[in-house]
Amino acid sequence: MLLTIEGLQVKYGKHTALKITSPIVFEKGERIGVIGSNGAGKSTLVKALLGLLPYEGRVVTYLKPQQMAVHMQFNEYATTMPVRCIMETILNTKIKANKELQELISFFDFEQCLPKKYNALSGGQKQKFTIIMVMMQKAELTFYDEVTSGLDFETRQKLTEKMVKWYRDKEDTLLVVSHYYDELEQLADKILVLDQGKVVAYGKKEELFKTYCGQVIFIMDNHENNRELMKNFQMLKAPEHLLAIAGRNKGEEGEIVSILIENNVNFKRSNSDIEIMFMNAKESFYRKQEGKE
Amino acid sequence: MKNKCSFRMVLYELRNINGNFMTHFFGIVFPNIMCFLLAKTVGSQVPEEVRQEVITSITLSMSLVMPMSIMLLGYGALYSQEVERGIPLRMRLFGYSEKSEITAKLIANLIFLTIAFVIFGLFQIIVMDIPKPAFSSFLCLVLSLYLLGIIFLVIAHAFAQIFKKFSITFGLSMFLYFMIMMITGMMGIETQQLPEVLQKIAGMFPMTYVSNDFASFWQGGSYNFMPYIQSLFFLGAISGILLLYSMHKNKRVHLE
């Protein structure tokens, strides 16, 4: 066990920003993705785990906050000197003398940025700069809080690919906060769904998908024809422009596929869609809450 | 990864100071220009026999501008901007404690103060006509400048950490800077000319004694240091309390 959260509650004045009632355990080597809308309590969770916010409840770990590495949502550095000097100071090493750091710099194609000042770097370069130093910390637990926010699609894709590649054979425990479902598809094994400061769901990606979506889902455009074709199957919560249909067993799956092919409907079949899982987990959570009330 | 204050950190802080125009201007250019102008204008209005003592007094007053400008204004401005942008927090998350950070900043600023003092000294030797000091008096001045520098840096650091805003920290530092300059006799107004309340307040600042009394034993002689030392302790205690409060306010929660 790397870290356990028990009865964690964070308040900003009278407003409860985060309330975790059931214990949550992070095991060594796990890759946990945290997902939720704005104000869900994602960054509050990261800050509480780092000891940056006062909280009620317990966070049990043998790690000290200083032994955790974090890529915050906003990272700022001095603009009075080249980033090379900042990097060498923070990592307390000389780039020329540190082969591992040189490799990481070239892995992220960051060589040309080293003589520049921080304010002269592009958004993607700024993120890379912090990521390199966070990775060099080699902490047992690393947090990435919206690491690709504000980046264009291509830069975001490339950065995520680099991170996936870097951590592929490593045993580091990661907690990745993101608004981007595709990023979590690639980086996370477990998902923690937060909404309005509450835990909606937590578990392995596949298990959560099975719980809230079934074996497999079919996604297609949401229009009258498709709705009519799929009216006998279970419709899941999905973004407004899409129609998500649950295939609850092999037989049903085959039936849906043949109807769609027969009617020449374009569709996507998936057994791990975080976006649809997220929406349905939320709906199920609030339905249960209403039932309790 | 736990990082302690290192040579690299001090070098980093020196680069940081070097990139701050305010420290250069107020710490090096301003005291020399002010010293020159005041010596020329005030010096020409006093009788010949007291001229050297008056110029010495001006030099001593202006030497005080250096620790105040470098530590209180320059450091205050730079550090409060850093705090506002979350840079110290970022350093903390990379494993640097506030203790190691403030140590590196203090060493770097003392190095810069030394450079400013050497330039000021050279300016005095080359341009100004002040008598050669007794070694003990010179030592007294240097020690005072370093001690005041440390106290002002701690005050500026605490202000920045308490208010977390450049505007408030800089406004407060500026107010303190000009208030001290006015009531301690650094701007030409003699402390004795001030209302009694302000005289009492001035007595709490060590700068009053350096500015008004140090010229009397510049070339030797005796002096009662007790009020001066008491004022140093007083200001030192205030800065210490402010620092402890700011550290308490920003401390991280310990996980179990």
Coordinates of C-alpha atoms in Angstrom, one line a residue:
Chain A
M1 CA 0.0 0.0 0.0
L2 CA 1.4 3.3 -1.1
L3 CA -1.2 5.7 0.1
T4 CA -4.7 5.5 1.7
I5 CA -7.3 8.2 1.9
E6 CA -9.7 8.0 4.7
G7 CA -12.6 10.3 5.3
L8 CA -10.8 13.2 3.6
Q9 CA -12.7 16.5 3.6
V10 CA -11.5 19.9 2.3
K11 CA -13.4 23.0 2.9
Y12 CA -13.0 26.5 1.4
G13 CA -14.8 28.6 4.0
K14 CA -18.3 27.0 4.3
H15 CA -18.1 25.3 0.9
T16 CA -17.0 21.7 0.9
A17 CA -14.7 21.3 -2.0
L18 CA -14.0 17.6 -1.5
K19 CA -15.5 14.9 0.6
I20 CA -14.2 11.3 0.3
T21 CA -16.2 9.0 2.6
S22 CA -15.1 5.5 1.5
P23 CA -11.4 4.7 1.8
I24 CA -9.3 4.9 -1.4
V25 CA -6.1 3.0 -1.6
F26 CA -3.3 3.7 -4.1
E27 CA -1.1 0.6 -4.6
K28 CA 2.5 0.8 -5.8
G29 CA 2.9 1.0 -9.6
E30 CA -0.8 1.9 -10.2
R31 CA -1.7 4.5 -12.8
I32 CA -4.7 6.4 -11.6
G33 CA -6.6 8.8 -13.7
V34 CA -8.7 11.5 -12.1
I35 CA -11.6 12.8 -14.1
G36 CA -14.4 15.3 -13.4
S37 CA -15.9 18.6 -14.5
N38 CA -14.6 22.0 -13.4
G39 CA -15.1 22.3 -9.6
A40 CA -15.2 18.5 -9.1
G41 CA -12.3 18.7 -6.6
K42 CA -9.5 17.2 -8.8
S43 CA -6.9 19.8 -8.1
T44 CA -8.1 20.1 -4.5
L45 CA -7.4 16.4 -4.1
V46 CA -3.8 16.8 -5.5
K47 CA -3.2 19.7 -3.2
A48 CA -4.5 17.9 -0.1
L49 CA -2.4 14.8 -0.9
L50 CA 0.7 17.1 -1.2
G51 CA -0.1 18.7 2.2
L52 CA -0.7 22.1 0.6
L53 CA -4.2 22.4 2.0
P54 CA -5.6 21.9 5.5
Y55 CA -8.1 19.0 5.6
E56 CA -10.1 16.8 7.9
G57 CA -9.6 13.0 7.8
R58 CA -6.5 11.0 7.2
V59 CA -4.0 10.5 4.4
V60 CA -1.8 7.6 5.4
T61 CA 1.5 7.0 3.6
Y62 CA 5.1 6.4 4.3
L63 CA 6.0 9.1 1.8
K64 CA 6.7 12.6 2.9
P65 CA 5.2 15.4 0.7
Q66 CA 8.7 16.2 -0.4
Q67 CA 9.1 12.7 -1.7
M68 CA 6.2 13.1 -4.1
A69 CA 6.8 14.8 -7.5
V70 CA 4.2 17.0 -9.1
H71 CA 3.4 18.7 -12.3
M72 CA 1.0 21.4 -11.2
Q73 CA -1.6 22.9 -13.4
F74 CA 0.4 26.1 -13.5
N75 CA 4.1 26.1 -13.2
E76 CA 6.2 29.3 -13.1
Y77 CA 9.9 29.9 -13.0
A78 CA 12.3 32.8 -12.8
T79 CA 12.5 34.7 -16.1
T80 CA 15.8 36.4 -15.3
M81 CA 18.0 33.6 -16.7
P82 CA 18.0 30.8 -19.3
V83 CA 16.0 27.7 -18.4
R84 CA 19.3 25.7 -18.5
C85 CA 20.4 27.5 -15.3
I86 CA 17.0 26.9 -13.6
M87 CA 17.1 23.2 -14.6
E88 CA 20.7 22.7 -13.3
T89 CA 19.8 24.5 -10.0
I90 CA 16.6 22.5 -9.4
L91 CA 18.1 19.2 -10.2
N92 CA 21.4 20.2 -8.6
T93 CA 23.4 18.8 -11.5
K94 CA 25.3 19.9 -14.6
I95 CA 23.5 18.9 -17.8
K96 CA 26.8 18.1 -19.5
A97 CA 27.8 15.7 -16.7
N98 CA 24.4 14.0 -16.4
K99 CA 23.8 11.4 -19.1
E100 CA 20.3 10.5 -17.9
L101 CA 19.2 14.1 -18.0
Q102 CA 20.7 14.5 -21.5
E103 CA 18.7 11.5 -22.6
L104 CA 15.5 12.9 -21.2
I105 CA 16.2 16.3 -22.8
S106 CA 16.7 14.7 -26.2
F107 CA 13.7 12.3 -25.6
F108 CA 11.5 15.5 -25.3
D109 CA 13.5 17.3 -28.1
F110 CA 14.2 20.1 -25.6
E111 CA 17.9 20.8 -26.6
Q112 CA 17.2 24.0 -28.5
C113 CA 15.1 25.4 -25.7
L114 CA 17.8 25.3 -23.0
P115 CA 19.4 28.8 -23.8
K116 CA 15.9 30.4 -23.8
K117 CA 14.3 32.2 -20.9
Y118 CA 11.1 30.6 -19.5
N119 CA 8.8 33.4 -20.8
A120 CA 10.2 32.8 -24.3
L121 CA 9.1 29.2 -24.4
S122 CA 5.9 28.0 -26.1
G123 CA 3.1 26.4 -24.1
G124 CA 4.2 22.9 -25.0
Q125 CA 7.9 23.7 -24.3
K126 CA 6.9 25.0 -20.9
Q127 CA 5.1 21.8 -20.1
K128 CA 8.0 19.7 -21.3
F129 CA 10.4 21.7 -19.1
T130 CA 8.5 20.8 -16.0
I131 CA 7.9 17.3 -17.0
I132 CA 11.6 16.7 -17.6
M133 CA 12.4 17.9 -14.1
V134 CA 9.5 16.0 -12.5
M135 CA 10.6 12.8 -14.2
M136 CA 14.2 13.4 -13.0
Q137 CA 12.9 13.5 -9.4
K138 CA 12.2 9.7 -9.7
A139 CA 9.6 9.9 -7.0
E140 CA 7.5 6.9 -6.0
L141 CA 4.4 8.9 -6.5
T142 CA 4.0 11.5 -9.2
F143 CA 1.1 13.8 -9.9
Y144 CA 0.3 15.2 -13.2
D145 CA -2.4 17.9 -12.9
E146 CA -3.8 18.8 -16.3
V147 CA -0.5 18.5 -17.9
T148 CA -1.7 19.1 -21.4
S149 CA -4.3 21.9 -20.7
G150 CA -4.1 24.8 -23.1
L151 CA -2.1 22.9 -25.7
D152 CA -3.2 22.4 -29.3
F153 CA -4.4 19.0 -30.3
E154 CA -1.1 17.9 -32.1
T155 CA 1.2 19.0 -29.2
R156 CA -1.1 17.4 -26.7
Q157 CA -1.1 14.1 -28.6
K158 CA 2.7 14.2 -29.0
L159 CA 3.3 15.0 -25.3
T160 CA 0.9 12.2 -24.2
E161 CA 2.6 9.7 -26.5
K162 CA 6.0 10.7 -25.0
M163 CA 4.8 10.2 -21.5
V164 CA 3.2 6.9 -22.3
K165 CA 6.5 5.8 -23.9
W166 CA 8.6 7.0 -21.0
Y167 CA 6.5 5.3 -18.3
R168 CA 5.9 2.1 -20.3
D169 CA 8.4 -0.2 -18.5
K170 CA 8.6 1.8 -15.2
E171 CA 7.1 1.0 -11.9
D172 CA 6.3 4.6 -10.8
T173 CA 2.9 5.3 -9.4
L174 CA 1.1 8.0 -11.3
L175 CA -1.9 10.1 -10.5
V176 CA -3.0 11.9 -13.7
V177 CA -5.7 14.6 -13.5
S178 CA -7.2 15.4 -16.9
H179 CA -10.2 16.7 -18.8
Y180 CA -9.1 14.7 -21.9
Y181 CA -10.5 11.2 -22.0
D182 CA -8.1 10.0 -24.7
E183 CA -5.2 11.0 -22.4
L184 CA -6.5 8.9 -19.6
E185 CA -7.2 6.0 -22.0
Q186 CA -3.5 6.0 -22.7
L187 CA -2.1 6.8 -19.3
A188 CA -4.4 5.3 -16.7
D189 CA -5.3 1.8 -15.5
K190 CA -7.7 3.0 -12.8
I191 CA -10.1 5.8 -12.8
L192 CA -11.4 8.0 -10.0
V193 CA -14.5 9.9 -11.0
L194 CA -15.2 13.1 -9.0
D195 CA -18.1 15.4 -9.2
Q196 CA -18.9 18.4 -7.1
G197 CA -16.4 17.2 -4.5
K198 CA -17.8 13.7 -4.2
V199 CA -16.4 10.3 -5.4
V200 CA -18.7 9.1 -8.1
A201 CA -16.8 5.9 -8.9
Y202 CA -13.3 4.5 -8.4
G203 CA -11.9 1.3 -9.8
K204 CA -10.1 -0.4 -12.7
K205 CA -10.9 1.1 -16.1
E206 CA -12.4 -2.1 -17.5
E207 CA -14.4 -2.9 -14.4
L208 CA -15.9 0.6 -14.3
F209 CA -16.8 0.3 -18.0
K210 CA -18.5 -3.1 -17.4
T211 CA -20.4 -1.7 -14.4
Y212 CA -21.8 1.4 -16.1
C213 CA -21.8 0.5 -19.8
G214 CA -21.8 -3.3 -20.2
Q215 CA -19.6 -5.6 -22.3
V216 CA -19.4 -3.4 -25.3
I217 CA -20.9 -0.2 -26.6
F218 CA -21.8 1.1 -30.1
I219 CA -21.5 4.8 -30.8
M220 CA -23.2 6.5 -33.8
D221 CA -24.6 9.8 -34.8
N222 CA -27.7 10.8 -32.8
H223 CA -30.5 11.3 -35.3
E224 CA -34.1 10.1 -35.7
N225 CA -33.3 7.1 -38.0
N226 CA -30.6 5.7 -35.7
R227 CA -32.8 6.2 -32.6
E228 CA -35.6 4.3 -34.3
L229 CA -33.2 1.5 -35.4
M230 CA -31.9 1.1 -31.8
K231 CA -35.1 1.6 -29.9
N232 CA -35.1 -2.0 -28.6
F233 CA -31.7 -1.8 -27.1
Q234 CA -30.4 -0.1 -24.0
M235 CA -29.4 3.5 -24.7
L236 CA -26.7 5.0 -22.6
K237 CA -26.0 8.5 -21.6
A238 CA -23.8 10.1 -24.3
P239 CA -22.8 13.5 -25.6
E240 CA -25.8 15.1 -27.3
H241 CA -24.6 14.6 -30.9
L242 CA -24.0 10.9 -30.3
L243 CA -26.0 7.8 -29.6
A244 CA -24.4 5.1 -27.3
I245 CA -26.0 1.7 -27.3
A246 CA -25.0 -1.0 -24.8
G247 CA -24.4 -4.5 -26.1
R248 CA -25.0 -6.5 -22.9
N249 CA -24.0 -9.9 -24.3
K250 CA -22.5 -11.6 -27.4
G251 CA -26.0 -12.3 -28.8
E252 CA -27.1 -8.7 -28.4
E253 CA -23.8 -7.4 -29.8
G254 CA -24.3 -9.5 -33.0
E255 CA -27.8 -8.3 -33.4
I256 CA -26.8 -4.7 -33.1
V257 CA -24.0 -5.1 -35.6
S258 CA -26.1 -6.7 -38.2
I259 CA -28.8 -4.0 -37.9
L260 CA -26.3 -1.3 -38.3
I261 CA -24.6 -2.9 -41.3
E262 CA -27.9 -3.8 -42.9
N263 CA -28.9 -0.1 -42.6
N264 CA -25.5 1.2 -43.7
V265 CA -25.0 3.1 -40.4
N266 CA -21.5 4.3 -39.6
F267 CA -20.6 3.2 -36.0
K268 CA -17.8 2.7 -33.6
R269 CA -17.6 -0.3 -31.3
S270 CA -15.7 0.1 -28.0
N271 CA -15.1 -1.8 -24.8
S272 CA -13.3 1.0 -23.0
D273 CA -14.7 4.4 -23.6
I274 CA -13.9 6.7 -20.6
E275 CA -16.2 9.5 -21.7
I276 CA -19.3 7.3 -21.9
M277 CA -18.4 5.5 -18.7
F278 CA -17.9 8.8 -17.0
M279 CA -21.3 10.2 -18.0
N280 CA -23.1 7.0 -17.1
A281 CA -21.3 6.6 -13.8
K282 CA -22.4 10.2 -12.9
E283 CA -26.0 9.5 -13.9
S284 CA -26.1 6.3 -11.9
F285 CA -24.5 8.0 -8.9
Y286 CA -27.1 10.8 -8.8
R287 CA -30.0 8.3 -9.5
K288 CA -28.9 6.4 -6.4
Q289 CA -28.6 9.6 -4.4
E290 CA -32.1 10.6 -5.4
G291 CA -33.3 7.1 -4.4
K292 CA -31.7 7.5 -1.0
E293 CA -33.4 10.9 -0.5
Chain B
M1 CA 14.8 14.3 -3.5
K2 CA 15.6 16.8 -0.7
N3 CA 17.6 19.7 -1.8
K4 CA 19.7 21.8 0.6
C5 CA 21.2 25.2 0.0
S6 CA 24.1 24.7 -2.5
F7 CA 26.6 26.8 -4.4
R8 CA 24.3 26.3 -7.4
M9 CA 21.4 27.8 -5.6
V10 CA 23.4 30.8 -4.5
L11 CA 24.6 31.3 -8.1
Y12 CA 20.9 31.0 -9.3
E13 CA 19.9 33.7 -6.8
L14 CA 22.8 35.9 -7.9
R15 CA 21.6 35.6 -11.5
N16 CA 18.1 36.4 -10.3
I17 CA 19.3 39.6 -8.6
N18 CA 21.3 40.5 -11.6
G19 CA 18.2 40.4 -13.7
N20 CA 16.4 42.8 -11.4
F21 CA 16.9 46.4 -12.5
M22 CA 15.4 47.8 -9.3
T23 CA 18.2 46.4 -7.2
H24 CA 20.9 47.7 -9.5
F25 CA 19.4 51.2 -9.6
F26 CA 18.4 51.7 -6.0
G27 CA 21.2 49.6 -4.5
I28 CA 24.2 51.0 -6.5
V29 CA 23.3 54.0 -8.6
F30 CA 20.9 55.8 -6.2
P31 CA 23.1 55.9 -3.1
N32 CA 26.2 57.2 -5.0
I33 CA 24.2 59.9 -6.9
M34 CA 22.4 61.0 -3.7
C35 CA 25.6 61.1 -1.8
F36 CA 27.3 63.2 -4.5
L37 CA 24.4 65.6 -4.8
L38 CA 23.8 66.1 -1.1
A39 CA 27.5 66.5 -0.4
K40 CA 27.7 69.2 -3.2
T41 CA 24.6 71.1 -2.1
V42 CA 24.7 70.8 1.7
G43 CA 28.5 70.7 1.8
S44 CA 28.7 74.1 0.1
Q45 CA 26.2 75.7 2.6
V46 CA 28.2 74.8 5.8
P47 CA 31.3 76.5 7.2
E48 CA 34.7 75.1 6.1
E49 CA 35.6 73.8 9.6
V50 CA 32.6 71.4 9.8
R51 CA 32.4 70.6 6.1
Q52 CA 34.3 67.3 6.4
E53 CA 32.1 66.1 9.3
V54 CA 28.9 67.0 7.4
I55 CA 30.1 65.1 4.3
T56 CA 31.1 62.1 6.4
S57 CA 27.6 62.2 8.0
I58 CA 26.1 62.3 4.5
T59 CA 28.3 59.4 3.4
L60 CA 27.3 57.3 6.4
S61 CA 23.6 58.1 5.9
M62 CA 23.8 57.2 2.2
S63 CA 25.6 53.9 2.9
L64 CA 22.4 52.9 4.7
V65 CA 20.5 53.2 1.5
M66 CA 22.3 50.2 0.2
P67 CA 21.0 47.5 2.6
M68 CA 17.6 49.1 2.5
S69 CA 17.4 49.4 -1.3
I70 CA 18.9 45.9 -2.0
M71 CA 17.1 43.9 0.7
L72 CA 13.9 45.8 1.5
L73 CA 13.0 47.2 -1.9
G74 CA 14.9 45.1 -4.5
Y75 CA 14.5 41.8 -2.8
G76 CA 11.0 42.6 -1.6
A77 CA 9.9 43.5 -5.2
L78 CA 11.6 40.4 -6.8
Y79 CA 10.5 37.9 -4.2
S80 CA 6.9 39.2 -3.9
Q81 CA 6.6 38.8 -7.7
E82 CA 7.9 35.3 -7.4
V83 CA 5.4 34.5 -4.6
E84 CA 2.6 36.0 -6.7
R85 CA 3.6 33.7 -9.6
G86 CA 4.0 30.6 -7.3
I87 CA 7.7 30.2 -7.9
P88 CA 8.7 29.5 -4.3
L89 CA 5.8 26.9 -4.1
R90 CA 7.2 25.3 -7.3
M91 CA 10.6 25.1 -5.7
R92 CA 9.1 23.7 -2.5
L93 CA 7.5 20.9 -4.6
F94 CA 10.9 20.1 -6.1
G95 CA 12.1 19.5 -2.6
Y96 CA 13.6 22.8 -1.6
S97 CA 12.7 23.9 1.9
E98 CA 12.0 27.5 2.8
K99 CA 15.1 27.4 5.0
S100 CA 17.4 26.5 2.2
E101 CA 15.7 28.9 -0.1
I102 CA 16.0 31.9 2.2
T103 CA 19.6 30.9 3.1
A104 CA 20.6 31.0 -0.6
K105 CA 18.8 34.2 -1.2
L106 CA 20.4 35.8 1.9
I107 CA 24.0 34.7 0.8
A108 CA 23.4 36.0 -2.7
N109 CA 22.0 39.3 -1.5
L110 CA 24.9 39.7 1.0
I111 CA 27.3 39.1 -1.9
F112 CA 25.5 41.8 -3.9
L113 CA 25.6 44.1 -0.9
T114 CA 29.3 43.6 -0.7
I115 CA 29.7 44.5 -4.4
A116 CA 27.6 47.6 -3.9
F117 CA 29.6 48.6 -0.8
V118 CA 32.9 48.2 -2.7
I119 CA 31.6 50.4 -5.5
F120 CA 30.3 52.9 -2.9
G121 CA 33.7 52.8 -1.1
L122 CA 35.6 53.3 -4.4
F123 CA 33.3 56.2 -5.2
Q124 CA 34.0 57.8 -1.8
I125 CA 37.8 57.5 -2.3
I126 CA 37.8 58.8 -5.9
V127 CA 35.1 61.4 -5.9
M128 CA 34.3 62.4 -2.3
D129 CA 36.5 63.9 0.3
I130 CA 35.8 62.1 3.5
P131 CA 38.5 61.5 6.1
K132 CA 40.1 58.1 6.5
P133 CA 38.2 56.2 9.2
A134 CA 39.5 54.5 12.3
F135 CA 39.6 50.7 11.7
S136 CA 37.1 50.0 14.5
S137 CA 34.7 52.6 13.2
F138 CA 34.9 51.2 9.7
L139 CA 34.3 47.7 11.0
C140 CA 31.4 49.0 13.0
L141 CA 29.8 50.5 9.8
V142 CA 30.4 47.3 7.8
L143 CA 28.9 45.1 10.5
S144 CA 25.9 47.4 10.8
L145 CA 25.3 47.4 7.1
Y146 CA 25.3 43.5 7.0
L147 CA 23.1 43.2 10.0
L148 CA 20.6 45.7 8.7
G149 CA 20.7 43.9 5.3
I150 CA 19.8 40.6 7.0
I151 CA 17.0 42.2 9.0
F152 CA 15.6 44.0 6.0
L153 CA 15.7 40.9 3.8
V154 CA 13.9 38.9 6.5
I155 CA 11.2 41.7 6.8
A156 CA 10.7 41.8 3.0
H157 CA 10.6 38.0 2.8
A158 CA 8.0 37.8 5.5
F159 CA 5.9 40.6 3.9
A160 CA 5.9 38.8 0.6
Q161 CA 4.9 35.5 2.2
I162 CA 2.2 37.0 4.4
F163 CA 0.5 39.2 1.7
K164 CA 1.4 37.1 -1.4
K165 CA 0.9 40.2 -3.6
F166 CA 3.6 42.3 -5.3
S167 CA 1.5 45.5 -5.0
I168 CA 0.9 45.2 -1.2
T169 CA 4.5 44.1 -0.4
F170 CA 6.1 46.7 -2.6
G171 CA 3.7 49.4 -1.3
L172 CA 4.5 48.5 2.3
S173 CA 8.3 48.3 1.6
M174 CA 8.3 51.6 -0.1
F175 CA 6.4 53.2 2.8
L176 CA 8.8 51.8 5.3
Y177 CA 11.8 52.8 3.1
F178 CA 10.8 56.4 2.8
M179 CA 9.5 56.7 6.3
I180 CA 12.8 55.4 7.7
M181 CA 14.7 57.7 5.4
M182 CA 12.7 60.7 6.5
I183 CA 12.6 60.1 10.3
T184 CA 16.1 58.7 10.7
G185 CA 17.9 61.8 9.3
M186 CA 18.9 60.2 6.0
M187 CA 17.1 62.8 3.9
G188 CA 18.6 65.8 5.5
I189 CA 15.9 66.3 8.1
E190 CA 17.5 66.1 11.6
T191 CA 15.8 63.8 14.0
Q192 CA 15.8 66.5 16.7
Q193 CA 13.7 68.7 14.4
L194 CA 10.9 66.1 14.4
P195 CA 7.9 66.0 16.7
E196 CA 8.5 64.1 19.9
V197 CA 6.4 61.0 18.8
L198 CA 8.4 60.7 15.6
Q199 CA 11.7 61.1 17.5
K200 CA 10.7 58.2 19.8
I201 CA 9.8 56.1 16.7
A202 CA 13.1 57.1 15.1
G203 CA 14.9 55.9 18.2
M204 CA 13.7 52.4 17.6
F205 CA 15.5 52.3 14.2
P206 CA 19.3 51.6 14.2
M207 CA 19.7 53.8 11.1
T208 CA 19.0 56.9 13.3
Y209 CA 22.2 56.2 15.3
V210 CA 24.3 55.4 12.2
S211 CA 23.1 58.4 10.4
N212 CA 23.3 60.9 13.3
D213 CA 26.1 59.6 15.6
F214 CA 28.6 57.5 13.7
A215 CA 30.3 60.5 12.2
S216 CA 31.3 61.6 15.7
F217 CA 33.6 58.6 16.2
W218 CA 34.5 58.1 12.5
Q219 CA 38.2 58.9 13.1
G220 CA 38.2 57.3 16.6
G221 CA 36.8 58.2 20.0
S222 CA 34.2 56.7 22.4
Y223 CA 30.5 56.2 21.9
N224 CA 27.7 54.7 24.0
F225 CA 26.5 51.8 21.8
M226 CA 23.8 50.7 24.1
P227 CA 20.8 52.5 22.5
Y228 CA 22.0 51.4 19.1
I229 CA 22.4 47.8 20.1
Q230 CA 18.9 47.9 21.7
S231 CA 17.4 49.2 18.5
L232 CA 19.1 46.5 16.5
F233 CA 17.7 43.9 18.8
F234 CA 14.3 45.5 18.6
L235 CA 14.2 45.5 14.8
G236 CA 15.8 42.0 14.7
A237 CA 13.1 40.7 17.0
I238 CA 10.3 42.3 14.8
S239 CA 11.8 40.7 11.7
G240 CA 12.1 37.3 13.4
I241 CA 8.5 37.4 14.6
L242 CA 7.3 38.4 11.1
L243 CA 9.3 35.5 9.5
L244 CA 8.0 32.9 12.0
Y245 CA 4.4 34.1 11.4
S246 CA 4.8 33.9 7.7
M247 CA 6.4 30.4 7.9
H248 CA 3.6 29.2 10.2
K249 CA 1.0 30.7 7.8
N250 CA 2.5 28.8 4.8
K251 CA 3.5 25.5 6.4
R252 CA 2.5 22.3 4.7
V253 CA 0.2 19.8 6.3
H254 CA 2.1 16.7 7.5
L255 CA 0.6 13.4 6.2
E256 CA 0.3 10.5 8.6

